[in-house]
Amino acid sequence: MVKEKACVFISGVGSNLKSIIYNSRESNFPINVSLVLSNNNKAQGINHARKFAIPFKILDGNIDKFENNALKEISDRNIKLICLAGFMRILSKNFIRRFKGKIINIHPSLLPRYKGLNTFKRALKNKDKFTGCTVHYVDEKLDNGRIIIKKRVNINNDDNESDLKKRVQLEERIVYSMAIRKIFKK
Ligand code: GAR
């Protein structure tokens, strides 16, 4: 099977990146991670790229600079999918338009609930019974594009933010790759 090339944008720990890389080693997984881009030179996630000898670039500076450099890197490589995996910058409308329908993101809530930051804190404060995570296409509005997959996670009475984050992130690692398979119908 010929795999399409994907690029993953990260800013931090990179646990979603790691799970995508692991899944991409399966012969029937539709993509290969061909490039990892980080806007943060301290992102731990870069180590996953290093470990698997995946080309990576740290593109620090403001978002304009990041995007200009990212564009150069991506255009050279025939990238068919950009996965935002804990990428904590907001991409410009121009960049999003340039890759319309090709950028996806994972968000730690059941969208459209809790767009933006501090999703766990807000779910706990509202005494929600459940929350979860969502993989969606990226459009020009924040955390707004068409939903590909959602996974619900129950909230226990004694959960704190860190408990909840841990449980949701366990699910994230599964659903991100499910979403990629769904996109490519594999
Ligand atoms: C994940 O929980 C992801 O949903 C969240 O950042 C974390 C990154 O973890 N993304 C956002 O909040 C985007 N708005 P990771 O670096 O270990 O993959």
Coordinates of N, CA and C and ligand atoms in Angstrom, one line a residue:
M1 N 0.8 -1.2 0.0 CA 0.0 0.0 0.0 C 0.9 1.3 0.0
V2 N 0.5 2.2 -0.9 CA 1.3 3.4 -0.9 C 0.7 4.4 0.2
K3 N 1.6 4.8 1.0 CA 1.1 5.7 2.1 C 1.3 7.1 1.7
E4 N 0.3 8.0 2.1 CA 0.4 9.4 1.9 C 1.3 10.0 2.9
K5 N 1.9 11.1 2.6 CA 2.8 11.8 3.5 C 2.1 12.8 4.4
A6 N 2.4 12.7 5.7 CA 1.8 13.7 6.6 C 2.9 14.4 7.4
C7 N 2.5 15.6 7.8 CA 3.4 16.4 8.7 C 2.6 16.7 10.0
V8 N 3.3 16.6 11.1 CA 2.7 16.8 12.4 C 3.3 18.1 13.0
F9 N 2.4 19.0 13.4 CA 2.9 20.2 14.1 C 2.7 20.0 15.6
I10 N 3.7 20.3 16.4 CA 3.7 20.1 17.9 C 4.2 21.4 18.6
S11 N 3.9 21.5 19.9 CA 4.5 22.5 20.7 C 5.0 21.9 22.0
G12 N 4.7 20.7 22.4 CA 5.0 20.3 23.7 C 5.4 18.8 23.8
V13 N 4.6 18.1 24.7 CA 5.0 16.7 25.1 C 5.0 15.7 23.9
G14 N 4.1 15.8 23.0 CA 4.1 15.0 21.8 C 3.5 13.6 22.0
S15 N 2.7 13.4 23.0 CA 2.1 12.0 23.2 C 1.2 11.6 22.0
N16 N 0.5 12.6 21.4 CA -0.3 12.3 20.2 C 0.6 12.0 19.0
L17 N 1.7 12.8 18.9 CA 2.6 12.5 17.8 C 3.2 11.1 18.0
K18 N 3.5 10.7 19.2 CA 4.1 9.4 19.4 C 3.1 8.3 19.0
S19 N 1.9 8.4 19.3 CA 0.9 7.4 19.0 C 0.7 7.4 17.5
I20 N 0.7 8.5 16.8 CA 0.5 8.5 15.3 C 1.7 7.8 14.7
I21 N 2.9 8.1 15.2 CA 4.1 7.5 14.6 C 4.0 5.9 14.8
Y22 N 3.6 5.5 16.0 CA 3.5 4.0 16.2 C 2.5 3.4 15.3
N23 N 1.3 4.0 15.2 CA 0.3 3.5 14.3 C 0.7 3.5 12.8
S24 N 1.5 4.5 12.5 CA 1.9 4.6 11.1 C 2.9 3.5 10.7
R25 N 3.4 2.8 11.7 CA 4.3 1.7 11.3 C 3.5 0.4 10.9
E26 N 2.2 0.4 11.1 CA 1.4 -0.7 10.6 C 1.3 -0.6 9.1
S27 N 1.4 -1.7 8.5 CA 1.4 -1.7 7.0 C 0.2 -1.1 6.4
N28 N -1.0 -1.3 7.0 CA -2.2 -0.7 6.4 C -2.6 0.6 6.9
F29 N -1.8 1.3 7.6 CA -2.1 2.7 8.1 C -1.9 3.6 6.9
P30 N -2.8 4.6 6.7 CA -2.8 5.3 5.4 C -1.7 6.4 5.3
I31 N -1.1 6.8 6.4 CA 0.0 7.8 6.2 C 1.3 7.4 6.9
N32 N 2.3 8.1 6.4 CA 3.6 8.1 7.1 C 3.9 9.5 7.6
V33 N 4.4 9.6 8.8 CA 4.8 10.9 9.3 C 6.2 11.2 8.6
S34 N 6.2 12.2 7.7 CA 7.4 12.5 6.9 C 8.1 13.7 7.5
L35 N 7.4 14.4 8.3 CA 8.0 15.7 8.8 C 7.3 16.1 10.1
V36 N 8.1 16.6 11.1 CA 7.6 17.1 12.3 C 8.0 18.5 12.5
L37 N 7.1 19.4 12.7 CA 7.5 20.9 12.9 C 7.1 21.3 14.3
S38 N 8.0 22.0 15.0 CA 7.7 22.5 16.3 C 8.0 24.0 16.3
N39 N 7.1 24.7 17.0 CA 7.3 26.2 17.1 C 8.1 26.4 18.4
N40 N 8.4 25.3 19.2 CA 9.0 25.5 20.5 C 10.3 24.6 20.6
N41 N 11.4 25.3 20.8 CA 12.6 24.5 20.8 C 12.8 23.6 22.0
K42 N 11.9 23.8 23.0 CA 11.9 22.9 24.2 C 10.9 21.8 24.1
A43 N 10.2 21.6 23.0 CA 9.1 20.6 22.9 C 9.7 19.2 23.1
Q44 N 9.3 18.5 24.1 CA 9.8 17.1 24.3 C 9.5 16.2 23.1
G45 N 8.4 16.5 22.5 CA 7.9 15.7 21.3 C 8.9 15.5 20.2
I46 N 9.8 16.5 20.1 CA 10.9 16.4 19.1 C 11.7 15.1 19.3
N47 N 11.8 14.6 20.5 CA 12.5 13.4 20.8 C 11.9 12.2 20.1
H48 N 10.6 12.2 19.9 CA 10.0 11.1 19.2 C 10.4 11.1 17.7
A49 N 10.5 12.3 17.1 CA 10.9 12.4 15.7 C 12.4 11.9 15.7
R50 N 13.2 12.3 16.6 CA 14.6 11.9 16.6 C 14.7 10.4 16.7
K51 N 13.9 9.8 17.6 CA 14.0 8.4 17.9 C 13.7 7.6 16.6
F52 N 12.7 8.1 15.8 CA 12.3 7.3 14.6 C 12.9 7.9 13.4
A53 N 13.9 8.7 13.5 CA 14.6 9.3 12.4 C 13.7 10.0 11.4
I54 N 12.7 10.7 11.9 CA 11.8 11.4 11.1 C 12.3 12.9 11.0
P55 N 12.4 13.4 9.8 CA 12.9 14.8 9.7 C 12.1 15.7 10.6
F56 N 12.8 16.6 11.3 CA 12.0 17.6 12.1 C 12.7 18.9 12.0
K57 N 11.9 20.0 12.2 CA 12.5 21.3 12.2 C 11.8 22.1 13.4
I58 N 12.7 22.9 14.0 CA 12.2 23.8 15.1 C 12.1 25.2 14.4
L59 N 10.9 25.7 14.3 CA 10.7 26.9 13.6 C 10.2 27.9 14.7
D60 N 11.1 28.5 15.4 CA 10.6 29.5 16.4 C 10.5 30.9 15.8
G61 N 10.0 31.8 16.6 CA 9.7 33.1 16.1 C 8.2 33.3 16.1
N62 N 7.7 34.4 15.5 CA 6.2 34.6 15.5 C 5.5 33.7 14.5
I63 N 4.2 33.8 14.5 CA 3.5 32.8 13.7 C 3.7 33.0 12.2
D64 N 3.9 34.3 11.8 CA 4.2 34.6 10.4 C 5.5 33.9 9.9
K65 N 6.5 34.0 10.8 CA 7.8 33.4 10.4 C 7.6 31.8 10.4
F66 N 6.9 31.3 11.4 CA 6.7 29.9 11.5 C 6.0 29.4 10.2
E67 N 4.9 30.1 9.8 CA 4.2 29.7 8.6 C 5.0 29.8 7.3
N68 N 5.8 30.9 7.2 CA 6.6 31.0 6.0 C 7.6 29.8 5.9
N69 N 8.2 29.5 7.0 CA 9.2 28.4 7.0 C 8.5 27.1 6.8
A70 N 7.4 26.9 7.5 CA 6.6 25.7 7.4 C 6.2 25.4 5.9
L71 N 5.8 26.5 5.3 CA 5.3 26.4 3.9 C 6.5 25.9 3.0
K72 N 7.6 26.4 3.2 CA 8.8 26.0 2.4 C 9.0 24.5 2.6
E73 N 9.0 24.1 3.9 CA 9.3 22.7 4.2 C 8.2 21.8 3.6
I74 N 7.0 22.2 3.7 CA 5.9 21.3 3.3 C 5.8 21.2 1.8
S75 N 6.0 22.3 1.1 CA 5.9 22.3 -0.4 C 6.9 21.4 -1.0
D76 N 8.0 21.2 -0.4 CA 9.1 20.3 -1.0 C 8.7 18.9 -0.8
R77 N 7.7 18.5 0.0 CA 7.6 17.1 0.4 C 6.3 16.4 -0.1
N78 N 5.4 17.1 -0.8 CA 4.2 16.4 -1.2 C 3.3 16.0 -0.1
I79 N 3.2 16.8 0.9 CA 2.5 16.5 2.2 C 1.0 16.5 1.9
K80 N 0.2 15.5 2.3 CA -1.2 15.4 2.0 C -2.1 15.7 3.2
L81 N -1.4 15.7 4.4 CA -2.2 15.9 5.6 C -1.3 16.6 6.6
I82 N -1.9 17.6 7.3 CA -1.2 18.3 8.4 C -1.9 18.0 9.7
C83 N -1.3 17.4 10.6 CA -1.9 17.0 11.9 C -1.4 18.0 13.0
L84 N -2.3 18.7 13.6 CA -1.9 19.5 14.7 C -2.1 18.7 16.0
A85 N -1.0 18.5 16.7 CA -1.0 17.6 17.8 C -0.4 18.3 19.0
G86 N -1.3 19.0 19.7 CA -0.8 19.9 20.8 C 0.0 21.1 20.3
F87 N -0.5 21.6 19.1 CA 0.2 22.7 18.6 C -0.6 24.0 19.1
M88 N 0.2 24.8 19.9 CA -0.5 25.8 20.7 C -0.4 27.2 20.1
R89 N -0.4 27.3 18.8 CA -0.5 28.5 18.1 C -1.7 28.6 17.2
I90 N -2.2 29.8 17.0 CA -3.4 29.8 16.1 C -2.8 30.2 14.7
L91 N -3.2 29.3 13.7 CA -2.7 29.5 12.4 C -3.5 30.6 11.7
S92 N -2.8 31.3 10.8 CA -3.5 32.4 10.1 C -4.5 31.9 9.1
K93 N -5.5 32.8 8.8 CA -6.5 32.4 7.8 C -5.9 32.0 6.5
N94 N -4.8 32.8 6.1 CA -4.2 32.5 4.8 C -3.6 31.1 4.8
F95 N -2.9 30.7 5.9 CA -2.3 29.4 5.9 C -3.4 28.3 5.8
I96 N -4.4 28.5 6.6 CA -5.5 27.6 6.6 C -6.2 27.4 5.2
R97 N -6.4 28.6 4.6 CA -7.0 28.5 3.2 C -6.1 27.8 2.3
R98 N -4.8 28.0 2.4 CA -3.8 27.4 1.5 C -3.9 25.9 1.6
F99 N -4.2 25.4 2.8 CA -4.3 23.9 3.0 C -5.7 23.4 3.3
K100 N -6.6 24.1 2.7 CA -8.0 23.8 3.0 C -8.4 22.3 2.9
G101 N -9.0 21.8 4.0 CA -9.4 20.4 4.0 C -8.2 19.5 4.3
K102 N -7.1 20.0 4.5 CA -5.9 19.1 4.7 C -5.3 19.3 6.1
I103 N -5.9 20.1 7.0 CA -5.3 20.3 8.3 C -6.4 19.8 9.3
I104 N -5.9 18.9 10.2 CA -6.8 18.4 11.3 C -6.2 18.7 12.6
N105 N -7.0 18.7 13.7 CA -6.5 19.0 15.0 C -7.2 18.1 16.0
I106 N -6.5 17.9 17.1 CA -7.2 17.2 18.2 C -7.4 18.2 19.4
H107 N -8.6 18.2 19.9 CA -8.9 19.2 21.0 C -9.5 18.4 22.2
P108 N -9.0 18.8 23.4 CA -9.4 18.1 24.6 C -10.8 18.4 25.2
S109 N -11.8 18.4 24.4 CA -13.2 18.5 24.9 C -14.1 17.9 23.8
L110 N -15.4 17.8 24.1 CA -16.4 17.4 23.1 C -16.9 18.6 22.4
L111 N -16.2 19.0 21.3 CA -16.6 20.2 20.6 C -18.1 20.0 20.1
P112 N -18.9 21.1 20.1 CA -18.5 22.5 20.2 C -18.4 23.0 21.6
R113 N -18.5 22.1 22.6 CA -18.3 22.6 24.0 C -16.9 22.9 24.3
Y114 N -16.6 23.9 25.0 CA -15.2 24.3 25.5 C -14.2 24.4 24.4
K115 N -14.4 25.3 23.5 CA -13.4 25.7 22.6 C -12.3 26.4 23.3
G116 N -11.1 26.5 22.8 CA -10.1 27.3 23.5 C -9.3 26.5 24.6
L117 N -8.9 27.2 25.6 CA -8.0 26.6 26.6 C -8.7 26.2 27.9
N118 N -8.0 25.6 28.8 CA -8.5 25.1 30.1 C -9.8 24.3 30.0
T119 N -9.9 23.4 29.1 CA -11.1 22.7 28.9 C -11.4 21.8 30.1
F120 N -10.4 21.2 30.7 CA -10.7 20.3 31.8 C -11.2 21.1 33.0
K121 N -10.6 22.2 33.3 CA -11.0 23.0 34.4 C -12.4 23.5 34.3
R122 N -12.8 23.8 33.0 CA -14.1 24.4 32.8 C -15.2 23.2 32.9
A123 N -14.8 22.0 32.5 CA -15.8 20.9 32.6 C -16.0 20.6 34.1
L124 N -14.9 20.6 34.9 CA -15.0 20.3 36.3 C -15.8 21.4 37.0
K125 N -15.5 22.6 36.7 CA -16.2 23.8 37.3 C -17.7 23.7 37.0
N126 N -18.1 23.3 35.9 CA -19.5 23.2 35.5 C -20.2 21.9 36.0
K127 N -19.4 21.1 36.7 CA -19.8 19.8 37.3 C -20.4 18.9 36.2
D128 N -19.8 18.9 35.0 CA -20.2 18.0 33.9 C -20.0 16.6 34.3
K129 N -20.9 15.7 33.8 CA -20.8 14.3 34.1 C -19.8 13.6 33.1
F130 N -19.5 14.2 32.0 CA -18.6 13.7 31.0 C -18.0 14.8 30.2
T131 N -16.8 14.5 29.6 CA -16.2 15.4 28.7 C -15.6 14.4 27.6
G132 N -14.4 14.8 27.0 CA -13.9 13.9 26.0 C -12.9 14.6 25.1
C133 N -12.8 14.1 23.9 CA -11.8 14.8 23.0 C -12.5 14.7 21.6
T134 N -12.0 15.5 20.7 CA -12.5 15.6 19.3 C -11.4 15.8 18.3
V135 N -11.5 15.1 17.2 CA -10.6 15.4 16.1 C -11.4 16.0 15.0
H136 N -11.0 17.1 14.5 CA -11.8 17.9 13.6 C -10.9 18.5 12.5
Y137 N -11.5 18.9 11.4 CA -10.8 19.7 10.4 C -10.6 21.1 10.9
V138 N -9.6 21.7 10.5 CA -9.3 23.1 10.9 C -9.9 24.0 9.9
D139 N -10.8 24.9 10.3 CA -11.2 26.0 9.5 C -10.8 27.3 10.0
E140 N -11.3 28.4 9.5 CA -10.7 29.7 9.9 C -11.1 30.2 11.3
K141 N -12.1 29.5 11.9 CA -12.5 29.9 13.2 C -11.9 28.9 14.2
L142 N -11.6 29.3 15.4 CA -10.9 28.5 16.4 C -11.8 27.3 16.8
D143 N -11.2 26.1 16.7 CA -11.8 24.8 17.2 C -13.2 24.7 16.6
N144 N -13.3 24.9 15.3 CA -14.7 25.0 14.8 C -15.0 24.1 13.6
G145 N -13.9 23.6 12.9 CA -14.2 22.9 11.7 C -14.9 21.6 11.8
R146 N -15.3 21.0 10.7 CA -16.1 19.7 10.7 C -15.5 18.6 11.5
I147 N -16.3 18.0 12.3 CA -15.9 17.0 13.2 C -15.7 15.6 12.5
I148 N -14.5 15.0 12.8 CA -14.2 13.7 12.2 C -14.6 12.6 13.2
I149 N -14.3 12.8 14.5 CA -14.5 11.8 15.5 C -14.5 12.4 16.9
K150 N -15.4 11.9 17.7 CA -15.4 12.4 19.1 C -15.3 11.2 20.0
K151 N -14.7 11.3 21.2 CA -14.8 10.2 22.2 C -15.1 10.8 23.5
R152 N -16.1 10.1 24.1 CA -16.6 10.6 25.4 C -15.8 10.0 26.6
V153 N -15.6 10.7 27.6 CA -14.9 10.2 28.8 C -15.7 10.7 30.0
N154 N -16.0 9.7 30.9 CA -16.8 10.1 32.1 C -16.0 10.8 33.1
I155 N -16.7 11.7 33.8 CA -16.0 12.5 34.9 C -16.4 11.9 36.2
N156 N -15.5 11.5 37.0 CA -15.8 10.9 38.3 C -15.9 12.1 39.3
N157 N -16.7 11.8 40.4 CA -16.9 12.9 41.4 C -15.7 13.4 42.0
D158 N -14.7 12.5 42.2 CA -13.5 13.0 42.9 C -12.3 13.3 41.9
D159 N -12.6 13.5 40.6 CA -11.6 13.8 39.6 C -11.1 15.2 39.9
N160 N -9.7 15.4 39.8 CA -9.2 16.7 39.7 C -8.7 16.9 38.2
E161 N -8.2 18.1 37.9 CA -7.9 18.4 36.6 C -6.8 17.4 36.0
S162 N -5.9 17.0 36.8 CA -4.8 16.2 36.3 C -5.4 14.7 36.1
D163 N -6.3 14.2 36.9 CA -6.9 12.9 36.7 C -7.6 12.9 35.3
L164 N -8.4 14.0 35.2 CA -9.2 14.0 34.0 C -8.4 14.1 32.7
K165 N -7.4 15.0 32.8 CA -6.5 15.2 31.7 C -5.8 13.8 31.3
K166 N -5.4 13.1 32.3 CA -4.7 11.8 32.0 C -5.7 10.9 31.2
R167 N -6.9 10.8 31.7 CA -7.9 9.9 31.1 C -8.3 10.3 29.7
V168 N -8.5 11.6 29.6 CA -8.8 12.1 28.2 C -7.7 11.9 27.2
Q169 N -6.5 12.1 27.7 CA -5.3 12.0 26.8 C -5.1 10.5 26.4
L170 N -5.4 9.6 27.3 CA -5.3 8.2 26.9 C -6.2 7.9 25.7
E171 N -7.4 8.5 25.7 CA -8.4 8.3 24.6 C -7.9 9.0 23.4
E172 N -7.3 10.2 23.6 CA -6.8 11.0 22.4 C -5.8 10.1 21.6
R173 N -5.0 9.4 22.3 CA -3.9 8.6 21.5 C -4.6 7.6 20.7
I174 N -5.8 7.1 21.0 CA -6.5 6.2 20.2 C -7.2 6.9 19.1
V175 N -8.0 7.9 19.4 CA -8.9 8.5 18.4 C -8.1 9.2 17.3
Y176 N -7.0 9.8 17.6 CA -6.3 10.5 16.5 C -6.0 9.6 15.3
S177 N -5.5 8.4 15.6 CA -5.2 7.5 14.5 C -6.5 7.0 13.9
M178 N -7.5 6.8 14.7 CA -8.8 6.4 14.1 C -9.3 7.4 13.1
A179 N -9.2 8.7 13.5 CA -9.6 9.8 12.6 C -8.8 9.8 11.3
I180 N -7.5 9.5 11.4 CA -6.7 9.5 10.2 C -7.1 8.3 9.3
R181 N -7.4 7.2 9.9 CA -7.9 6.1 9.1 C -9.2 6.4 8.4
K182 N -10.1 7.1 9.2 CA -11.4 7.5 8.7 C -11.3 8.4 7.5
I183 N -10.4 9.4 7.6 CA -10.2 10.3 6.5 C -9.8 9.6 5.2
F184 N -8.9 8.6 5.3 CA -8.5 7.9 4.1 C -9.2 6.6 3.9
K185 N -10.3 6.4 4.7 CA -11.2 5.2 4.5 C -10.4 3.9 4.6
K186 N -9.5 3.8 5.6 CA -8.7 2.6 5.8 C -9.0 2.0 7.1
Ligands
GAR1 C1 -3.6 17.4 24.0 O1 -4.3 17.1 25.1 C2 -4.3 18.1 23.0 O2 -5.7 17.8 22.9 C3 -4.2 19.5 23.5 O3 -2.8 19.6 23.9 C4 -2.4 18.3 24.4 C5 -1.1 18.0 23.7 O4 -0.6 16.8 24.2 N1 -4.4 20.4 22.4 C6 -5.0 21.6 22.6 O5 -5.4 22.0 23.7 C7 -5.2 22.4 21.3 N2 -6.1 23.5 21.6 P1 0.6 16.1 23.5 O6 1.7 17.2 23.2 O7 1.1 15.1 24.5 O8 0.1 15.5 22.2

